[in-house]
Amino acid sequence: MARRRNERLAELLEEAGWSRAQAASAFNRVAQENKLLDYTSIGRSHVSMWVGGTEPSGAAPAILCQALSRRLKRAITPDELGFASPHSPAQGTLDWDVDPLIVLTDLGRIDLDADRRKLIGGAVYSVAPLTLPGERWWQAMTQASQRTTPRQQQVGRGDVTMVEELTVAFSRMDQQRGGGHGRTAVVQYLHSDVADFLQGKFPSDQVRRDMFSAAGELAYLSAWMAFDNAEHAVAQRYFVLAAKLAARADNPPLVGHILRAMAHQALDLGFFKESLELSTASLEGQRYAAATPRERALLGVVHARGLATNGQQQAAAQSLLKAEDDLASARDGIHEPHRTFFFSGAALAHETACTLRDCGDRGGAIRQFRQSIRTRGAAFRRTHAVTLGYLGATQIANRSVEEACATWSGLLDAMEEGIYSGRARQAVYDVRKLLSPYRHRGIPVVAELDARAASYLARVD
């Protein structure tokens, strides 16, 4: 019996303005980002078969839907295309209603086993968990921890301090080398010692809440490192876990910090509507009101970026001004949480530049990117590389090809010093892509940089 043509898929490809080859290229890019190497060789013939009625297998429906969602800037689901949703044993960890201690145990069993880890790697970043639960859920999470039956292990203030200090050390390493360096050690500690602490006996409710906060920050760091290394499905699971632990701790500013990071990830992956919803939620109530000035500024600039990508330029400008005021009010004597240590004037300039770029102000974006590069300290090499990549991309979009090449030369210098970051590595892929229109024009700096980028990627891929 002849297969029935998938008219809905054909309509969406037409709406996206994609040929079959372009759709295949977008599909392969999403598969590569999610480390789904078995799905990175899709060609135009595969897309033609799907339009013709053949259903994609395995994780392919989710990959295709994510590619279309990014292009069309709205959520496209497998159900909408008549595809069966891919089964993933790790999918349950995204359920907001699953107890965080159960999630922590399940993620540990998977993430620390090379074979089982493929269960997470075989999943795709999903739009479903970006819809946050209602206020009653957050209240219930705070109350649930008070009903937990503890084990016999005694957990004290010194244990909390130890988790906090190790998180600080891992966080500084992440800023220096990128999320691809040392995350296994973070995960190991989280799933062994810290998981046991969370089920121990506490001398007071304050110590209990502080331990859950410390665990939430470490889970957040694991998520951020995975996000930075382009392991997006893994990162998403740890972000949700971190938010649950922060809710158990009754720590609204930490919840806001995590939602801000989830918004950042959604923004980078092209889920603009969902990103704005998450960044808006990060500013609600005590998440912003109880936060310190530096953290308020961080929440504000990510919100500004979300507004910009959703076409709300005036609101984005207002959000930037408010973030500037918040950061200006940070001063000695105000105890800031360590998780904000990286957010300085240089980081504000970087995020401001991204916002201006997304508003169409390339000149303003270039000035802010340069300001960020000039003022960032040596302790933040990973973000420095990312900023150089973004600056070069903005310069070449502004037809300043030789300036872009000079900027990207600095990016490659930074990467060759040992940065393990998927975001920074993606910037090098973008170098080759953005240089392609100029590759055969006989411009010496283009040829030299293109060859250097190709050599670097051949070594690291």
mmCIF file of C-alpha atoms in Angstrom, residues 35-342:
data_model
loop_
_atom_site.group_PDB
_atom_site.id
_atom_site.type_symbol
_atom_site.label_atom_id
_atom_site.label_comp_id
_atom_site.label_asym_id
_atom_site.label_seq_id
_atom_site.Cartn_x
_atom_site.Cartn_y
_atom_site.Cartn_z
ATOM 1 C CA LYS A 35 26.082 14.536 20.429
ATOM 2 C CA LEU A 36 23.789 12.214 18.439
ATOM 3 C CA LEU A 37 26.501 11.078 16.054
ATOM 4 C CA ASP A 38 24.346 8.317 14.548
ATOM 5 C CA TYR A 39 22.078 11.047 13.155
ATOM 6 C CA THR A 40 24.617 13.431 11.607
ATOM 7 C CA SER A 41 24.624 11.953 8.084
ATOM 8 C CA ILE A 42 21.083 12.784 7.027
ATOM 9 C CA GLY A 43 20.802 13.872 3.395
ATOM 10 C CA ARG A 44 18.149 15.450 1.217
ATOM 11 C CA SER A 45 16.895 11.984 0.249
ATOM 12 C CA HIS A 46 15.995 11.243 3.863
ATOM 13 C CA VAL A 47 13.955 14.444 4.090
ATOM 14 C CA SER A 48 12.225 13.606 0.807
ATOM 15 C CA MET A 49 11.292 10.182 2.191
ATOM 16 C CA TRP A 50 9.860 11.772 5.354
ATOM 17 C CA VAL A 51 7.766 14.150 3.281
ATOM 18 C CA GLY A 52 6.701 11.162 1.211
ATOM 19 C CA GLY A 53 5.312 9.431 4.281
ATOM 20 C CA THR A 54 8.192 7.410 5.724
ATOM 21 C CA GLU A 55 8.372 8.073 9.472
ATOM 22 C CA PRO A 56 11.792 8.942 10.956
ATOM 23 C CA SER A 57 13.030 6.423 13.501
ATOM 24 C CA GLY A 58 14.611 6.714 16.943
ATOM 25 C CA ALA A 59 15.446 10.257 18.037
ATOM 26 C CA ALA A 60 15.061 11.618 14.485
ATOM 27 C CA PRO A 61 11.509 13.000 14.984
ATOM 28 C CA ALA A 62 12.645 15.044 18.009
ATOM 29 C CA ILE A 63 15.712 16.307 16.153
ATOM 30 C CA LEU A 64 13.627 17.365 13.166
ATOM 31 C CA CYS A 65 11.120 19.114 15.417
ATOM 32 C CA GLN A 66 13.874 20.994 17.235
ATOM 33 C CA ALA A 67 15.391 22.138 13.933
ATOM 34 C CA LEU A 68 12.000 23.390 12.750
ATOM 35 C CA SER A 69 11.245 24.998 16.124
ATOM 36 C CA ARG A 70 14.443 27.043 15.952
ATOM 37 C CA ARG A 71 13.773 28.165 12.412
ATOM 38 C CA LEU A 72 10.103 29.042 12.945
ATOM 39 C CA LYS A 73 10.629 30.414 16.473
ATOM 40 C CA ARG A 74 7.779 28.380 17.971
ATOM 41 C CA ALA A 75 7.507 24.897 19.404
ATOM 42 C CA ILE A 76 6.944 22.144 16.820
ATOM 43 C CA THR A 77 6.140 18.751 18.358
ATOM 44 C CA PRO A 78 6.336 15.219 16.902
ATOM 45 C CA ASP A 79 2.592 14.885 17.492
ATOM 46 C CA GLU A 80 1.965 17.919 15.295
ATOM 47 C CA LEU A 81 3.721 16.103 12.454
ATOM 48 C CA GLY A 82 2.022 12.801 13.199
ATOM 49 C CA PHE A 83 5.276 11.220 14.373
ATOM 50 C CA ALA A 84 5.562 8.936 17.367
ATOM 51 C CA SER A 85 7.427 10.631 20.223
ATOM 52 C CA PRO A 86 10.881 9.080 20.717
ATOM 53 C CA HIS A 87 11.134 6.869 23.799
ATOM 54 C CA SER A 88 13.913 7.818 26.154
ATOM 55 C CA PRO A 89 14.456 6.087 29.526
ATOM 56 C CA ALA A 90 15.888 9.353 30.829
ATOM 57 C CA GLN A 91 12.819 11.379 29.894
ATOM 58 C CA GLY A 92 11.214 10.863 33.302
ATOM 59 C CA THR A 93 13.913 12.933 34.937
ATOM 60 C CA LEU A 94 12.395 16.001 33.292
ATOM 61 C CA ASP A 95 9.088 15.574 35.129
ATOM 62 C CA TRP A 96 8.746 18.441 37.603
ATOM 63 C CA ASP A 97 6.727 16.208 39.930
ATOM 64 C CA VAL A 98 9.470 13.605 40.453
ATOM 65 C CA ASP A 99 11.212 13.968 43.822
ATOM 66 C CA PRO A 100 14.650 15.603 43.338
ATOM 67 C CA LEU A 101 16.399 12.942 45.438
ATOM 68 C CA ILE A 102 15.014 10.258 43.128
ATOM 69 C CA VAL A 103 16.091 12.285 40.097
ATOM 70 C CA LEU A 104 19.564 12.748 41.590
ATOM 71 C CA THR A 105 19.928 8.994 42.102
ATOM 72 C CA ASP A 106 18.660 8.140 38.624
ATOM 73 C CA LEU A 107 20.836 10.734 36.907
ATOM 74 C CA GLY A 108 23.871 9.502 38.821
ATOM 75 C CA ARG A 109 23.355 5.918 37.700
ATOM 76 C CA ILE A 110 23.144 7.076 34.109
ATOM 77 C CA ASP A 111 25.649 9.930 33.972
ATOM 78 C CA LEU A 112 28.499 8.029 35.642
ATOM 79 C CA ASP A 113 28.145 4.883 33.522
ATOM 80 C CA ALA A 114 29.617 5.205 30.026
ATOM 81 C CA ASP A 115 27.050 2.864 28.484
ATOM 82 C CA ARG A 116 24.026 4.140 30.379
ATOM 83 C CA ARG A 117 25.066 7.723 29.660
ATOM 84 C CA LYS A 118 24.016 7.118 26.069
ATOM 85 C CA LEU A 119 20.448 7.177 27.392
ATOM 86 C CA ILE A 120 20.856 10.887 28.112
ATOM 87 C CA GLY A 121 22.985 11.486 25.035
ATOM 88 C CA GLY A 122 20.264 9.812 22.967
ATOM 89 C CA ALA A 123 17.703 12.348 24.107
ATOM 90 C CA VAL A 124 17.163 15.760 22.592
ATOM 91 C CA TYR A 125 16.691 19.108 24.306
ATOM 92 C CA SER A 126 12.966 19.376 24.892
ATOM 93 C CA VAL A 127 10.583 22.299 25.041
ATOM 94 C CA ALA A 128 8.279 20.479 27.502
ATOM 95 C CA PRO A 129 10.156 21.208 30.784
ATOM 96 C CA LEU A 130 10.443 24.888 29.873
ATOM 97 C CA THR A 131 6.825 25.264 31.032
ATOM 98 C CA LEU A 132 7.223 25.903 34.744
ATOM 99 C CA PRO A 133 4.874 24.541 37.414
ATOM 100 C CA GLY A 134 2.528 26.876 39.266
ATOM 101 C CA GLU A 135 2.972 28.582 42.613
ATOM 102 C CA ARG A 136 1.431 25.702 44.584
ATOM 103 C CA TRP A 137 4.149 23.386 43.297
ATOM 104 C CA TRP A 138 6.920 25.658 44.595
ATOM 105 C CA GLN A 139 5.228 25.841 47.990
ATOM 106 C CA ALA A 140 4.784 22.075 48.100
ATOM 107 C CA MET A 141 8.471 21.505 47.293
ATOM 108 C CA THR A 142 9.523 23.610 50.286
ATOM 109 C CA GLN A 143 7.182 21.702 52.609
ATOM 110 C CA ALA A 144 8.071 18.242 51.246
ATOM 111 C CA SER A 145 11.631 18.301 52.599
ATOM 112 C CA GLN A 146 10.308 18.775 56.125
ATOM 113 C CA ARG A 147 8.498 15.420 55.876
ATOM 114 C CA THR A 148 11.516 13.434 54.641
ATOM 115 C CA THR A 149 12.663 10.562 56.887
ATOM 116 C CA PRO A 150 16.428 11.030 57.304
ATOM 117 C CA ARG A 151 19.147 8.417 57.411
ATOM 118 C CA GLN A 152 21.436 8.129 60.407
ATOM 119 C CA GLN A 153 24.348 10.139 58.939
ATOM 120 C CA GLN A 154 24.893 13.366 60.865
ATOM 121 C CA VAL A 155 25.328 16.372 58.580
ATOM 122 C CA GLY A 156 26.607 19.634 60.010
ATOM 123 C CA ARG A 157 27.679 23.135 59.087
ATOM 124 C CA GLY A 158 31.172 21.923 58.166
ATOM 125 C CA ASP A 159 29.714 19.595 55.524
ATOM 126 C CA VAL A 160 27.789 22.487 53.980
ATOM 127 C CA THR A 161 30.957 24.599 53.909
ATOM 128 C CA MET A 162 32.894 21.795 52.214
ATOM 129 C CA VAL A 163 30.315 21.490 49.420
ATOM 130 C CA GLU A 164 30.321 25.263 48.956
ATOM 131 C CA GLU A 165 34.114 25.474 48.790
ATOM 132 C CA LEU A 166 34.399 22.662 46.259
ATOM 133 C CA THR A 167 31.694 24.305 44.132
ATOM 134 C CA VAL A 168 33.728 27.519 44.168
ATOM 135 C CA ALA A 169 36.839 25.641 43.003
ATOM 136 C CA PHE A 170 34.990 23.820 40.221
ATOM 137 C CA SER A 171 33.313 27.062 39.138
ATOM 138 C CA ARG A 172 36.600 28.896 38.779
ATOM 139 C CA MET A 173 37.987 25.991 36.756
ATOM 140 C CA ASP A 174 34.947 26.179 34.468
ATOM 141 C CA GLN A 175 35.553 29.874 33.835
ATOM 142 C CA GLN A 176 39.184 29.173 32.969
ATOM 143 C CA ARG A 177 38.973 26.009 30.876
ATOM 144 C CA GLY A 178 35.346 25.584 29.842
ATOM 145 C CA GLY A 179 32.617 23.094 30.657
ATOM 146 C CA GLY A 180 34.318 20.206 28.859
ATOM 147 C CA HIS A 181 37.063 20.090 31.485
ATOM 148 C CA GLY A 182 36.369 18.453 34.845
ATOM 149 C CA ARG A 183 32.603 17.941 34.710
ATOM 150 C CA THR A 184 32.968 14.234 35.504
ATOM 151 C CA ALA A 185 34.565 15.155 38.827
ATOM 152 C CA VAL A 186 31.689 17.545 39.585
ATOM 153 C CA VAL A 187 29.112 14.863 38.776
ATOM 154 C CA GLN A 188 30.942 12.217 40.809
ATOM 155 C CA TYR A 189 31.008 14.389 43.914
ATOM 156 C CA LEU A 190 27.374 15.450 43.469
ATOM 157 C CA HIS A 191 26.118 11.891 43.122
ATOM 158 C CA SER A 192 28.200 10.378 45.915
ATOM 159 C CA ASP A 193 28.980 12.595 48.894
ATOM 160 C CA VAL A 194 26.388 15.311 48.287
ATOM 161 C CA ALA A 195 23.542 12.872 47.605
ATOM 162 C CA ASP A 196 24.310 11.200 50.943
ATOM 163 C CA PHE A 197 24.398 14.551 52.762
ATOM 164 C CA LEU A 198 20.915 15.404 51.491
ATOM 165 C CA GLN A 199 19.499 12.298 53.149
ATOM 166 C CA GLY A 200 21.269 12.784 56.482
ATOM 167 C CA LYS A 201 20.176 14.172 59.849
ATOM 168 C CA PHE A 202 20.577 17.926 60.305
ATOM 169 C CA PRO A 203 21.029 19.819 63.590
ATOM 170 C CA SER A 204 18.615 22.535 62.444
ATOM 171 C CA ASP A 205 16.298 23.455 59.619
ATOM 172 C CA GLN A 206 18.703 26.234 58.604
ATOM 173 C CA VAL A 207 21.536 23.739 58.074
ATOM 174 C CA ARG A 208 19.178 21.523 56.081
ATOM 175 C CA ARG A 209 18.155 24.388 53.825
ATOM 176 C CA ASP A 210 21.771 25.501 53.408
ATOM 177 C CA MET A 211 22.786 21.981 52.348
ATOM 178 C CA PHE A 212 19.988 21.811 49.793
ATOM 179 C CA SER A 213 21.089 25.233 48.497
ATOM 180 C CA ALA A 214 24.702 24.053 48.235
ATOM 181 C CA ALA A 215 23.561 20.923 46.380
ATOM 182 C CA GLY A 216 21.396 23.052 44.086
ATOM 183 C CA GLU A 217 24.378 25.247 43.209
ATOM 184 C CA LEU A 218 26.530 22.206 42.444
ATOM 185 C CA ALA A 219 23.783 20.682 40.268
ATOM 186 C CA TYR A 220 23.455 24.062 38.539
ATOM 187 C CA LEU A 221 27.209 24.107 37.891
ATOM 188 C CA SER A 222 27.050 20.609 36.404
ATOM 189 C CA ALA A 223 24.220 21.826 34.160
ATOM 190 C CA TRP A 224 26.063 24.964 33.116
ATOM 191 C CA MET A 225 29.226 23.014 32.276
ATOM 192 C CA ALA A 226 27.197 20.590 30.134
ATOM 193 C CA PHE A 227 25.464 23.535 28.432
ATOM 194 C CA ASP A 228 28.814 25.204 27.748
ATOM 195 C CA ASN A 229 30.066 21.968 26.229
ATOM 196 C CA ALA A 230 26.997 21.753 23.947
ATOM 197 C CA GLU A 231 25.548 18.740 25.797
ATOM 198 C CA HIS A 232 22.141 20.348 25.831
ATOM 199 C CA ALA A 233 19.876 17.461 26.816
ATOM 200 C CA VAL A 234 22.176 16.601 29.734
ATOM 201 C CA ALA A 235 22.304 20.238 30.825
ATOM 202 C CA GLN A 236 18.532 20.563 30.741
ATOM 203 C CA ARG A 237 18.093 17.639 33.133
ATOM 204 C CA TYR A 238 20.546 19.074 35.619
ATOM 205 C CA PHE A 239 19.002 22.555 35.413
ATOM 206 C CA VAL A 240 15.611 21.083 36.329
ATOM 207 C CA LEU A 241 17.194 19.098 39.173
ATOM 208 C CA ALA A 242 18.983 22.217 40.425
ATOM 209 C CA ALA A 243 15.739 24.208 40.419
ATOM 210 C CA LYS A 244 14.020 21.489 42.450
ATOM 211 C CA LEU A 245 16.825 21.408 45.023
ATOM 212 C CA ALA A 246 16.751 25.207 45.295
ATOM 213 C CA ALA A 247 12.979 25.054 45.810
ATOM 214 C CA ARG A 248 13.470 22.467 48.564
ATOM 215 C CA ALA A 249 15.906 24.888 50.176
ATOM 216 C CA ASP A 250 13.332 27.699 49.983
ATOM 217 C CA ASN A 251 15.968 29.831 48.239
ATOM 218 C CA PRO A 252 14.169 32.101 45.728
ATOM 219 C CA PRO A 253 17.291 33.980 44.501
ATOM 220 C CA LEU A 254 18.968 30.658 43.650
ATOM 221 C CA VAL A 255 15.815 29.545 41.826
ATOM 222 C CA GLY A 256 15.909 32.808 39.869
ATOM 223 C CA HIS A 257 19.584 32.266 39.018
ATOM 224 C CA ILE A 258 18.835 28.780 37.646
ATOM 225 C CA LEU A 259 15.793 29.908 35.654
ATOM 226 C CA ARG A 260 17.969 32.661 34.191
ATOM 227 C CA ALA A 261 20.456 30.000 33.038
ATOM 228 C CA MET A 262 17.653 27.916 31.529
ATOM 229 C CA ALA A 263 16.509 31.048 29.690
ATOM 230 C CA HIS A 264 20.060 31.579 28.415
ATOM 231 C CA GLN A 265 20.198 28.023 27.057
ATOM 232 C CA ALA A 266 16.778 28.323 25.415
ATOM 233 C CA LEU A 267 17.868 31.622 23.878
ATOM 234 C CA ASP A 268 21.049 30.142 22.412
ATOM 235 C CA LEU A 269 19.060 27.249 20.934
ATOM 236 C CA GLY A 270 16.500 29.518 19.288
ATOM 237 C CA PHE A 271 13.521 29.008 21.603
ATOM 238 C CA PHE A 272 12.918 32.728 21.979
ATOM 239 C CA LYS A 273 9.351 32.705 23.314
ATOM 240 C CA GLU A 274 10.187 30.114 25.968
ATOM 241 C CA SER A 275 13.372 31.963 26.877
ATOM 242 C CA LEU A 276 11.440 35.157 27.554
ATOM 243 C CA GLU A 277 8.940 33.264 29.705
ATOM 244 C CA LEU A 278 11.765 31.747 31.761
ATOM 245 C CA SER A 279 13.631 35.040 32.202
ATOM 246 C CA THR A 280 10.365 36.733 33.202
ATOM 247 C CA ALA A 281 9.805 34.017 35.806
ATOM 248 C CA SER A 282 13.361 34.517 37.113
ATOM 249 C CA LEU A 283 12.430 38.094 38.067
ATOM 250 C CA GLU A 284 9.199 37.281 39.872
ATOM 251 C CA GLY A 285 8.671 37.971 43.558
ATOM 252 C CA GLN A 286 11.479 37.157 45.948
ATOM 253 C CA ARG A 287 13.643 35.700 43.157
ATOM 254 C CA TYR A 288 14.532 39.281 42.265
ATOM 255 C CA ALA A 289 13.503 41.179 45.405
ATOM 256 C CA ALA A 290 15.649 39.068 47.757
ATOM 257 C CA ALA A 291 18.610 38.888 45.374
ATOM 258 C CA THR A 292 21.778 40.943 45.765
ATOM 259 C CA PRO A 293 22.541 43.789 43.323
ATOM 260 C CA ARG A 294 24.975 41.789 41.208
ATOM 261 C CA GLU A 295 22.543 38.916 40.832
ATOM 262 C CA ARG A 296 19.681 41.288 40.018
ATOM 263 C CA ALA A 297 21.776 42.754 37.221
ATOM 264 C CA LEU A 298 22.499 39.291 35.848
ATOM 265 C CA LEU A 299 18.813 38.383 35.810
ATOM 266 C CA GLY A 300 18.029 41.695 34.144
ATOM 267 C CA VAL A 301 20.450 41.426 31.225
ATOM 268 C CA VAL A 302 19.281 37.948 30.260
ATOM 269 C CA HIS A 303 15.719 39.249 30.397
ATOM 270 C CA ALA A 304 16.792 42.114 28.125
ATOM 271 C CA ARG A 305 18.147 39.610 25.606
ATOM 272 C CA GLY A 306 14.879 37.683 25.713
ATOM 273 C CA LEU A 307 12.914 40.859 25.077
ATOM 274 C CA ALA A 308 15.184 41.790 22.163
ATOM 275 C CA THR A 309 14.777 38.447 20.406
ATOM 276 C CA ASN A 310 11.018 38.753 20.770
ATOM 277 C CA GLY A 311 10.939 42.137 19.053
ATOM 278 C CA GLN A 312 10.419 44.230 22.203
ATOM 279 C CA GLN A 313 13.288 46.633 21.672
ATOM 280 C CA GLN A 314 12.116 49.467 23.908
ATOM 281 C CA ALA A 315 11.476 47.115 26.818
ATOM 282 C CA ALA A 316 14.893 45.532 26.213
ATOM 283 C CA ALA A 317 16.566 48.944 26.458
ATOM 284 C CA GLN A 318 14.755 49.679 29.709
ATOM 285 C CA SER A 319 15.796 46.310 31.123
ATOM 286 C CA LEU A 320 19.428 47.040 30.212
ATOM 287 C CA LEU A 321 19.327 50.395 32.002
ATOM 288 C CA LYS A 322 17.879 48.771 35.093
ATOM 289 C CA ALA A 323 20.587 46.101 35.025
ATOM 290 C CA GLU A 324 23.245 48.803 34.787
ATOM 291 C CA ASP A 325 21.759 50.540 37.820
ATOM 292 C CA ASP A 326 21.649 47.262 39.756
ATOM 293 C CA LEU A 327 25.283 46.474 39.012
ATOM 294 C CA ALA A 328 26.317 50.025 39.902
ATOM 295 C CA SER A 329 24.731 49.559 43.335
ATOM 296 C CA ALA A 330 26.920 46.521 44.118
ATOM 297 C CA ARG A 331 29.518 47.595 46.667
ATOM 298 C CA ASP A 332 31.743 46.405 49.475
ATOM 299 C CA GLY A 333 29.761 45.324 52.505
ATOM 300 C CA ILE A 334 27.057 43.540 50.516
ATOM 301 C CA HIS A 335 27.594 39.791 50.708
ATOM 302 C CA GLU A 336 27.130 38.468 47.185
ATOM 303 C CA PRO A 337 26.745 34.710 46.575
ATOM 304 C CA HIS A 338 29.792 33.218 44.905
ATOM 305 C CA ARG A 339 27.735 32.137 41.892
ATOM 306 C CA THR A 340 27.743 35.777 40.740
ATOM 307 C CA PHE A 341 31.523 36.266 40.988
ATOM 308 C CA PHE A 342 31.907 36.247 37.201
#
